[in-house]
CSV table of C-alpha atoms in Angstrom, one decimal:
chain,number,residue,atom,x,y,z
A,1,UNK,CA,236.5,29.8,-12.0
A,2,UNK,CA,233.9,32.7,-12.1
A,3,UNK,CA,230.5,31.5,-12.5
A,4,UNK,CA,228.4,34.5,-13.8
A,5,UNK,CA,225.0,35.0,-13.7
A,6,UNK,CA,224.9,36.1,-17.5
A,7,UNK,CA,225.5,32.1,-18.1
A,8,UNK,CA,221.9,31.9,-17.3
A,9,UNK,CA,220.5,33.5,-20.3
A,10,UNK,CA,218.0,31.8,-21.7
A,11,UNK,CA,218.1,31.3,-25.8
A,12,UNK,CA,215.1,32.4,-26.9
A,13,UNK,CA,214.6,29.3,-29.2
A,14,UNK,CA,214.7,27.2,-26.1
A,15,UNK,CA,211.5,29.2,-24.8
A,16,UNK,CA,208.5,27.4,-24.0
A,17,UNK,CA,205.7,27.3,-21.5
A,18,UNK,CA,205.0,24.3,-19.4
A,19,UNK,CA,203.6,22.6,-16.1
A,20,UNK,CA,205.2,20.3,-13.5
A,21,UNK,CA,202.7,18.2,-11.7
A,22,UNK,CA,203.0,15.5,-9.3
A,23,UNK,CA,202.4,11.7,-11.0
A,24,UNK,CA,199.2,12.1,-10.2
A,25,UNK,CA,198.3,15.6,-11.8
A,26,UNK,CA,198.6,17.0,-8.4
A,27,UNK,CA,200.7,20.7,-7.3
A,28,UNK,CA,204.3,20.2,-8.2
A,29,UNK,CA,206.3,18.2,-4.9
A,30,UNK,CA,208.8,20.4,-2.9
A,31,UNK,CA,212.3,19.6,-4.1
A,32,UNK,CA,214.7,19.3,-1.4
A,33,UNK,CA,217.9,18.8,-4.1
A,34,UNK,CA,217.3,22.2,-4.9
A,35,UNK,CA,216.7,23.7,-1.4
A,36,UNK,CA,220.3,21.9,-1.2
A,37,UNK,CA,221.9,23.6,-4.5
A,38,UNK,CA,220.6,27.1,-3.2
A,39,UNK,CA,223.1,26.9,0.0
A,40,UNK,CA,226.1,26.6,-2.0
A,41,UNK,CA,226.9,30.2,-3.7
A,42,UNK,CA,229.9,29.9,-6.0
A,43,UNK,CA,232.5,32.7,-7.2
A,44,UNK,CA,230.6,34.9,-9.8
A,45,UNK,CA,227.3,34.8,-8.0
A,46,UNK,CA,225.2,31.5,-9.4
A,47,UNK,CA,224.5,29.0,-7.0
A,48,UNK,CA,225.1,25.2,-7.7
A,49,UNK,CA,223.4,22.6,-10.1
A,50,UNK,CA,222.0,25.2,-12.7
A,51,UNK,CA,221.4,24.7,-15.8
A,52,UNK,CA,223.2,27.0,-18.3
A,53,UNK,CA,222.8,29.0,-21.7
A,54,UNK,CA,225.6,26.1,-23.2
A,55,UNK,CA,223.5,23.1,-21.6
A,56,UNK,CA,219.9,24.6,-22.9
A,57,UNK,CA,221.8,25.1,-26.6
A,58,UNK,CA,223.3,21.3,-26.0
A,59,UNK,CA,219.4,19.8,-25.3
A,60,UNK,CA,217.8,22.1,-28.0
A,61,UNK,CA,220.3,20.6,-30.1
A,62,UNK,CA,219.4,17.2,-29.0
A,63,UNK,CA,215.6,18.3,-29.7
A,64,UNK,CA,216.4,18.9,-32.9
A,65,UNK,CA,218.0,15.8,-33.5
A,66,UNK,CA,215.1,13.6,-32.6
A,67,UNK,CA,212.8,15.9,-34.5
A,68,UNK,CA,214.6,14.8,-37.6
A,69,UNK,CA,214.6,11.3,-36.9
A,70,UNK,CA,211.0,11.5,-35.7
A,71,UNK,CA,208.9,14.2,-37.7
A,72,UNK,CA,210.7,14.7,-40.9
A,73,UNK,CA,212.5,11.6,-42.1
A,74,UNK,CA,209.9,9.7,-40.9
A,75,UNK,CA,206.8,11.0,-40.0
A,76,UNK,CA,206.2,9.4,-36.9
A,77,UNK,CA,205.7,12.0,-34.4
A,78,UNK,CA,203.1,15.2,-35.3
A,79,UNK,CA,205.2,18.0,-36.2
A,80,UNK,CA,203.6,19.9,-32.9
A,81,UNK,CA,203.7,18.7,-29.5
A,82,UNK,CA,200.5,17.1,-28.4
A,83,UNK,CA,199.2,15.5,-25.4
A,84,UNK,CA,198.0,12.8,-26.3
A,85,UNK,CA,201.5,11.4,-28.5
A,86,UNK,CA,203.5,12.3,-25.8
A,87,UNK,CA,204.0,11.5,-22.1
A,88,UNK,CA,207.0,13.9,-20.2
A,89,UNK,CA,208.4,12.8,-17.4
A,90,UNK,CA,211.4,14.1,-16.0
A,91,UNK,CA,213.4,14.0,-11.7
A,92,UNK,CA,212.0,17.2,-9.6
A,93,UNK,CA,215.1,19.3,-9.8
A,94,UNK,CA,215.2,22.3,-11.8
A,95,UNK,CA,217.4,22.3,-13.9
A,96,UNK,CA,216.5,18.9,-15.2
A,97,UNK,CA,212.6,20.5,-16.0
A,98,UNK,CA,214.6,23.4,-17.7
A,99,UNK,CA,216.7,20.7,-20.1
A,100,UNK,CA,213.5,18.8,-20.7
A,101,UNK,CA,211.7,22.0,-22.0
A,102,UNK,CA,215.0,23.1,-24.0
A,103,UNK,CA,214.9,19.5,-25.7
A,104,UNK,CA,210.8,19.9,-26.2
A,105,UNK,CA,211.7,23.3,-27.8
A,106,UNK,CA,214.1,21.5,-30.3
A,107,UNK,CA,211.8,19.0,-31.2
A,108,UNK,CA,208.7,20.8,-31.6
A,109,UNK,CA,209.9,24.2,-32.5
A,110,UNK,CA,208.5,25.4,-30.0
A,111,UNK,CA,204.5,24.7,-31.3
A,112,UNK,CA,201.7,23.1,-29.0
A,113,UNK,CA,198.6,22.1,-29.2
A,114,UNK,CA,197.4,22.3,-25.4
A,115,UNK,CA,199.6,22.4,-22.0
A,116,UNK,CA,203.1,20.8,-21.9
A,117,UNK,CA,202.8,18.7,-18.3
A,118,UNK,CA,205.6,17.5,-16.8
A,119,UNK,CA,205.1,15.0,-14.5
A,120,UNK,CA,207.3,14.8,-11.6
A,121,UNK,CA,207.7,12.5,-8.2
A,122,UNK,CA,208.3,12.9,-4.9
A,123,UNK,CA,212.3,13.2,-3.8
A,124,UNK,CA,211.5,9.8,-1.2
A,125,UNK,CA,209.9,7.7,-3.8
A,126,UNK,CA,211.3,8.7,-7.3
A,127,UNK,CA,212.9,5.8,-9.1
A,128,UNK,CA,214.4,8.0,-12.5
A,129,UNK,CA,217.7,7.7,-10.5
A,130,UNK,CA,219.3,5.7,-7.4
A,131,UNK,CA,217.6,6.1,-4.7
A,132,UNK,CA,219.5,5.9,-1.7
A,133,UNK,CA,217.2,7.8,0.6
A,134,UNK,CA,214.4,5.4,-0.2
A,135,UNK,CA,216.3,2.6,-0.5
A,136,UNK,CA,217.9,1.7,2.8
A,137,UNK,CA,220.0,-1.2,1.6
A,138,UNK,CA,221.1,0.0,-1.2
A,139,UNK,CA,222.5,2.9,0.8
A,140,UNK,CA,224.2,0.8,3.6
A,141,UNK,CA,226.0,-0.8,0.1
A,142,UNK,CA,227.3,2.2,-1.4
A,143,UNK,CA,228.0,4.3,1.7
A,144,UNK,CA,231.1,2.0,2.2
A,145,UNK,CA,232.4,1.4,-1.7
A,146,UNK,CA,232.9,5.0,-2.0
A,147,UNK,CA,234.6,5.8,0.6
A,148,UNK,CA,236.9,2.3,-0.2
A,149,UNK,CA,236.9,3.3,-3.7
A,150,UNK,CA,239.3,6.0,-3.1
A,151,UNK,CA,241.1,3.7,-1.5
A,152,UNK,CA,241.8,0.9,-4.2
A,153,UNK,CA,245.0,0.5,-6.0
A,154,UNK,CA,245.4,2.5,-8.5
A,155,UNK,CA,242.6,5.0,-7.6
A,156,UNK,CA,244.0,6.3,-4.6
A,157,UNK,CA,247.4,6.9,-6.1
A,158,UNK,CA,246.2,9.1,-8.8
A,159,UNK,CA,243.8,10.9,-6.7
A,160,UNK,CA,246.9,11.8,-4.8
A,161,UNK,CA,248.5,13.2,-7.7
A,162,UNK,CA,246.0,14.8,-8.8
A,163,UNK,CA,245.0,16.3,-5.3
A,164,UNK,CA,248.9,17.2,-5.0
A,165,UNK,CA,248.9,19.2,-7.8
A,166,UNK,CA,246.2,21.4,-7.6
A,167,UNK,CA,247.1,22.2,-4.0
A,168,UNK,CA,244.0,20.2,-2.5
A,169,UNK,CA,244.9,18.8,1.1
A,170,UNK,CA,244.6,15.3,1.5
A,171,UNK,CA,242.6,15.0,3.6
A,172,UNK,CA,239.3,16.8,2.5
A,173,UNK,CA,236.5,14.6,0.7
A,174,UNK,CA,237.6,15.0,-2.7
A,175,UNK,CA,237.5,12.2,-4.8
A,176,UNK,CA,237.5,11.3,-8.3
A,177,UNK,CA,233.4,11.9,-8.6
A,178,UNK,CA,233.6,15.8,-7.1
A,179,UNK,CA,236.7,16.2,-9.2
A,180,UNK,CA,234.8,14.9,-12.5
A,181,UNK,CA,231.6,17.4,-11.9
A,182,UNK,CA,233.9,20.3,-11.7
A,183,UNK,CA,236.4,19.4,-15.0
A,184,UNK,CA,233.1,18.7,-17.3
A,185,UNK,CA,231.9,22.0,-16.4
A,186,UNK,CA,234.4,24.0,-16.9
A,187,UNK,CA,235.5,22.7,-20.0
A,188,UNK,CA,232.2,22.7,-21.6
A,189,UNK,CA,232.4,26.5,-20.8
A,190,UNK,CA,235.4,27.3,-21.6
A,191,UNK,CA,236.5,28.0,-18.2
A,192,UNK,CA,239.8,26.9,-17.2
A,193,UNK,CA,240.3,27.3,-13.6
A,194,UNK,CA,243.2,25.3,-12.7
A,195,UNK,CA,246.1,24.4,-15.6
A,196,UNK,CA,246.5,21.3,-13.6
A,197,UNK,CA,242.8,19.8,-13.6
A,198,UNK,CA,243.0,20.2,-17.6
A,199,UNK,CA,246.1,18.2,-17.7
A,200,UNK,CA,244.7,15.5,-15.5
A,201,UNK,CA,241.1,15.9,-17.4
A,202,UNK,CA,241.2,12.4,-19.4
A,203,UNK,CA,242.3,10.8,-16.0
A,204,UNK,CA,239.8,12.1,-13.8
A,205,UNK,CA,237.1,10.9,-16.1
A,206,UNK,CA,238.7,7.5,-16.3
A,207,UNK,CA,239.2,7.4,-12.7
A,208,UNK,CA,235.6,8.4,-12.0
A,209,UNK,CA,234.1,5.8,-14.4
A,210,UNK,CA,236.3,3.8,-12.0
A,211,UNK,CA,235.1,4.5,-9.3
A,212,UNK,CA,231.5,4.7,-10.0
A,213,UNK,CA,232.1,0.9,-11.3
A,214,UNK,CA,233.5,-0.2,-8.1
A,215,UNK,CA,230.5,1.6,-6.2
A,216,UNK,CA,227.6,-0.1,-8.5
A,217,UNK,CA,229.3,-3.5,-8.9
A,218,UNK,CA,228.5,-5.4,-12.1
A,219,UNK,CA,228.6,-8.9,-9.7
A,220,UNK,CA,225.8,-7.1,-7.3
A,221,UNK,CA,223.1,-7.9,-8.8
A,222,UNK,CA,221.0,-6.5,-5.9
A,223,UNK,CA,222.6,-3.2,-6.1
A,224,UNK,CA,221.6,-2.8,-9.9
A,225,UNK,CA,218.3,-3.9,-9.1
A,226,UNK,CA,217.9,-1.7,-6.4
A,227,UNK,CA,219.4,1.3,-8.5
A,228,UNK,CA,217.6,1.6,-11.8
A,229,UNK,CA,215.1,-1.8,-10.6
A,230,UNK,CA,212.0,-0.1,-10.7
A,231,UNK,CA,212.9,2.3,-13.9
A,232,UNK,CA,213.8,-0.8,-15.7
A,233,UNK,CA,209.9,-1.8,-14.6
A,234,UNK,CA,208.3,1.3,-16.2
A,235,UNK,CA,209.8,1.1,-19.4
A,236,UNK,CA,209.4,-2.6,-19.3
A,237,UNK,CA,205.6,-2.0,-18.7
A,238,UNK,CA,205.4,0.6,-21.5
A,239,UNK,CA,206.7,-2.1,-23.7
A,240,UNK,CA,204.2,-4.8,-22.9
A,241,UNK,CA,201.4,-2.2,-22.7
A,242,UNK,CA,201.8,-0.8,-26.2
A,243,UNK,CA,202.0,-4.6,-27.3
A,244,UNK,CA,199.3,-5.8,-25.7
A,245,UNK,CA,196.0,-5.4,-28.2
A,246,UNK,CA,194.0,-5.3,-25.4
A,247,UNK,CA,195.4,-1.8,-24.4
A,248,UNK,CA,192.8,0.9,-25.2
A,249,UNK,CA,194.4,3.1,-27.7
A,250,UNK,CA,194.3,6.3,-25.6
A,251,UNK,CA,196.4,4.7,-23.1
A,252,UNK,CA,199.7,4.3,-24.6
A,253,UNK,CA,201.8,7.3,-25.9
A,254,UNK,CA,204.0,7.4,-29.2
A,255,UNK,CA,206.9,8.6,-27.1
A,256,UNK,CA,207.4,8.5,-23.7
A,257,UNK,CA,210.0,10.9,-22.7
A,258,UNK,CA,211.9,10.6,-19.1
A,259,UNK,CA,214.7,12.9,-18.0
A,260,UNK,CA,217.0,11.5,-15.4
A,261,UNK,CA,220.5,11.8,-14.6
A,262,UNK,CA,224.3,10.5,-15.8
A,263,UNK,CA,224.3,8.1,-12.3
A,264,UNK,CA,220.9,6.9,-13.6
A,265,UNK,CA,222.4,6.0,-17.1
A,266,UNK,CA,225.5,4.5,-15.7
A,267,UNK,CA,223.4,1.9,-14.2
A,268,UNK,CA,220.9,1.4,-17.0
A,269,UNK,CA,223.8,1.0,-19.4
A,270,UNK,CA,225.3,-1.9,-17.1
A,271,UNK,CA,221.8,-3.8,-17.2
A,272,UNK,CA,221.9,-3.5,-20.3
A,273,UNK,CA,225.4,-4.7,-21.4
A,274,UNK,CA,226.5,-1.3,-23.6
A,275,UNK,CA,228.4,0.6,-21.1
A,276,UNK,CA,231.1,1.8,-23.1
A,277,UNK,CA,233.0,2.8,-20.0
A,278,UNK,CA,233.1,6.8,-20.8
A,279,UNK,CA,231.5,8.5,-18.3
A,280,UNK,CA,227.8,9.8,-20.1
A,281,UNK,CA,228.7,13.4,-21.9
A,282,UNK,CA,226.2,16.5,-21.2
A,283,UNK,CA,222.5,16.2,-22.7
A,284,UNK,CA,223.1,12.3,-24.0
A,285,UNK,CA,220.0,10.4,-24.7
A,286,UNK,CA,219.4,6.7,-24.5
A,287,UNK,CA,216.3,5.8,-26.9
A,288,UNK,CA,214.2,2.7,-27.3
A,289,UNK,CA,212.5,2.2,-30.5
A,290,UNK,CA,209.9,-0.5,-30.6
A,291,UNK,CA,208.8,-1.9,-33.8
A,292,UNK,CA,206.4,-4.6,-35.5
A,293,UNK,CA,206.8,-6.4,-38.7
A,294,UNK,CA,204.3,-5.9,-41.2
A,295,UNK,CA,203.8,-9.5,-42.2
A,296,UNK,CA,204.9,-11.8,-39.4
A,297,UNK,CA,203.3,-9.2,-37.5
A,298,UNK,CA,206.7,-9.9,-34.6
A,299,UNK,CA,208.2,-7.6,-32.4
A,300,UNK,CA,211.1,-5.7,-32.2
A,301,UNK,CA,213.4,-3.5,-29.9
A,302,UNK,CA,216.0,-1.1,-31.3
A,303,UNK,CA,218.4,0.5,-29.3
A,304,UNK,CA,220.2,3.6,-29.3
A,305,UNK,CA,222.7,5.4,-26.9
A,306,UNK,CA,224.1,8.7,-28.0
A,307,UNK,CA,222.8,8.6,-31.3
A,308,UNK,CA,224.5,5.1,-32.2
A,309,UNK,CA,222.7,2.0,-33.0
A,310,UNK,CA,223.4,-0.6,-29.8
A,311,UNK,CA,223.5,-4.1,-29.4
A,312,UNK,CA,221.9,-5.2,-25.9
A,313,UNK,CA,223.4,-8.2,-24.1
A,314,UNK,CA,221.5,-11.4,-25.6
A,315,UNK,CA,220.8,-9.8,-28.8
A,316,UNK,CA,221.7,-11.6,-31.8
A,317,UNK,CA,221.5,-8.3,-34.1
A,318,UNK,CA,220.5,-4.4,-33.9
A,319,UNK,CA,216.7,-5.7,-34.4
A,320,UNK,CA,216.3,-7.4,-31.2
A,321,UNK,CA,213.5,-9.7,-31.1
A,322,UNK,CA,210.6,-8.3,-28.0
A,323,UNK,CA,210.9,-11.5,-26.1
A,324,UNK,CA,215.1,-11.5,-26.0
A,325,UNK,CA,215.3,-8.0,-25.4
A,326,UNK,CA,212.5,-8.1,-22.3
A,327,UNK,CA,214.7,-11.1,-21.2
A,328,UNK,CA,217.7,-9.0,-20.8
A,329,UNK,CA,216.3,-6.5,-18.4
A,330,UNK,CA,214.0,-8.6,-16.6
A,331,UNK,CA,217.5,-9.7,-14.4
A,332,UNK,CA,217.1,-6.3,-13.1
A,333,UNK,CA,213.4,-5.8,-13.7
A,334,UNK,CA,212.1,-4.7,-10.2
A,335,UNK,CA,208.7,-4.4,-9.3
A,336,UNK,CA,207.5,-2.3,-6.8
A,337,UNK,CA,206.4,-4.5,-4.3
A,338,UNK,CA,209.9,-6.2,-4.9
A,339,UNK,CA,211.8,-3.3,-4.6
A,340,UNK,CA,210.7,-2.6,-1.3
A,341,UNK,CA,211.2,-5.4,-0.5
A,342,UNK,CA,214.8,-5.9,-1.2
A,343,UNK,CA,215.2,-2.1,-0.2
A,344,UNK,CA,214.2,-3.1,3.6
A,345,UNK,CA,215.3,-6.3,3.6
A,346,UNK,CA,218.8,-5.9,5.1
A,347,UNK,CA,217.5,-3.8,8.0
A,348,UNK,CA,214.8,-6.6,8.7
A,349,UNK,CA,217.8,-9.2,9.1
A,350,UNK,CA,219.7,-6.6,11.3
A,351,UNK,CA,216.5,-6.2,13.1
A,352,UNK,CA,216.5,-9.7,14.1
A,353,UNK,CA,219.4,-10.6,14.6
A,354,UNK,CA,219.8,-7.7,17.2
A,355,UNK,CA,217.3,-8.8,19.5
């Protein structure tokens, strides 16, 4: 496959001016994922983890989408994007900033009414996707799943099929994940690189969703917590925030709008009990629609994955009372004081028990 610069183009529909800050309104953090992307040159000329002209079309796309649900069928959302409706936050790695600005371009058509900030974290402490830099114990769990993963029945058969017969040796660090990154792309592009990766496409992804299952066990409670703990906790406190009637109005936000990643979703779709087990497709959106009746003045959580009404885990219907739904997440709900805790607290026993 030939990955050529002229994939880069930007749509001029998708253009639109913005700021990255730190969480604090601070200079933008230094993004060492990127630093990392920009060492690996591939054939064509771009380097890895861009963003192309096909994935800004796909989030414009899924702009537009919300702008109908939110701004013209029901007017819920001003028809311009303002500051004070909407709080952006989005991982500090380019190309995720460039998808969050294509998708702000579909939904507001591009109009403004002051800056576009998008707020942005540190690479040690950001939560928006597992962690395992921060997160020592979470890392000493996953280190050794995926390398057994490839090893499981099953897996490690197909991966040597599939390794066989596109000429990969065995013994490189290919496995289903690496495989999956590279099929997606190249389909979505139209670029076919190897006639045998096509044929194996609907097994790799199955194989990948495999494996990522078998690194983020659903039994591991801790290792949910630990991955999408603390995100679980923001939303959660954005919830109880915009219930509370004590909350001044000028601190809660119409929408709050986070961009993360596929391994965050995987995760956050397990917590929530509506992973479908397909690997999460190219600019997907998970949305959370809170609600109040007009008479019994009661709350209520919608949710949505891809555009489809869901029903979370512990929900009797698609109108999921507040209390129920918070219930659901708070078995992964990590605070974080807690988090650091449980992140350090495998090294602590270690500690001791090594003296």
């Amino acid at each position: 496959v030939e990955w050529k610069p002229q994939l880069l183009e930007v749509p001029p529909q998708t253009e639109l001016d913005y700021i990255v800050t730190n969480l604090t309104g601070g200079p933008k953090p230094h993004s060492p994922h990127d630093s990392q992307y920009h060492e690996t040159t591939l054939k064509g000329g771009m380097f890895a983890g861009q963003l192309t002209k096909v994935g800004m079309q796909q989030m414009f796309a899924l702009g537009e989408r919300l702008r109908k649900n939110y701004v013209e069928d029901i007017p819920f959302l001003s028809s311009t994007f303002n500051p004070q409706e909407v709080l952006v936050r989005s991982t500090n790695i380019f190309r995720n900033l460039e998808s969050t600005r294509c998708l702000l371009a579909g939904l507001f058509q591009r109009q403004k009414e002051g800056p576009i900030i998008i707020h942005t974290d540190e690479a040690s402490s950001e939560v928006l996707y597992p962690n395992y830099q921060n997160c020592w114990s979470l890392r000493q769990r996953v280190r050794g799943r995926r390398q057994a993963a490839s090893l499981q029945p099953g897996i490690s058969e197909d991966l040597k099929k599939v390794k066989e017969g596109m000429g990969i040796d065995g013994s490189d660090g290919v496995d289903f994940l690496v495989l999956l990154d590279n099929v997606a792309a190249e389909q979505v592009h139209s670029l076919l690189s190897c006639p045998m990766l096509k044929k194996f496409a609907q097994l790799v992804e199955q194989r990948a969703v495999d494996t990522a299952l078998y690194i983020l066990q659903r039994e591991d409670r801790e290792s949910l917590q630990m991955a999408v703990g603390p995100f679980l906790h923001i939303l959660e406190s954005n919830l109880l925030k915009a219930v509370d009637p004590a909350t001044p109005p000028g601190k809660i936000r119409k929408l709050y709008l986070y961009a993360a990643h596929d391994v965050t979703l995987m995760p956050l779709l397990m917590t929530l009990g509506i992973f479908d087990h397909k690997w999460p497709p190219f600019a997907v959106d998970l949305t959370m629609e809170l609600y109040q009746h007009q008479e019994s003045k009661e709350w209520f959580v919608q949710l949505y994955y891809h555009g489809e009404v869901q029903v979370p885990r512990g929900c009797p219907d698609v109108l999921c009372p507040l209390e129920k739904f918070l219930n659901t997440m708070s078995v992964y709900t990590l605070s974080p004081e807690k988090y650091h805790t449980l992140c350090s607290q495998t090294q602590a026993m270690e500690l001791g028990s090594g003296e």
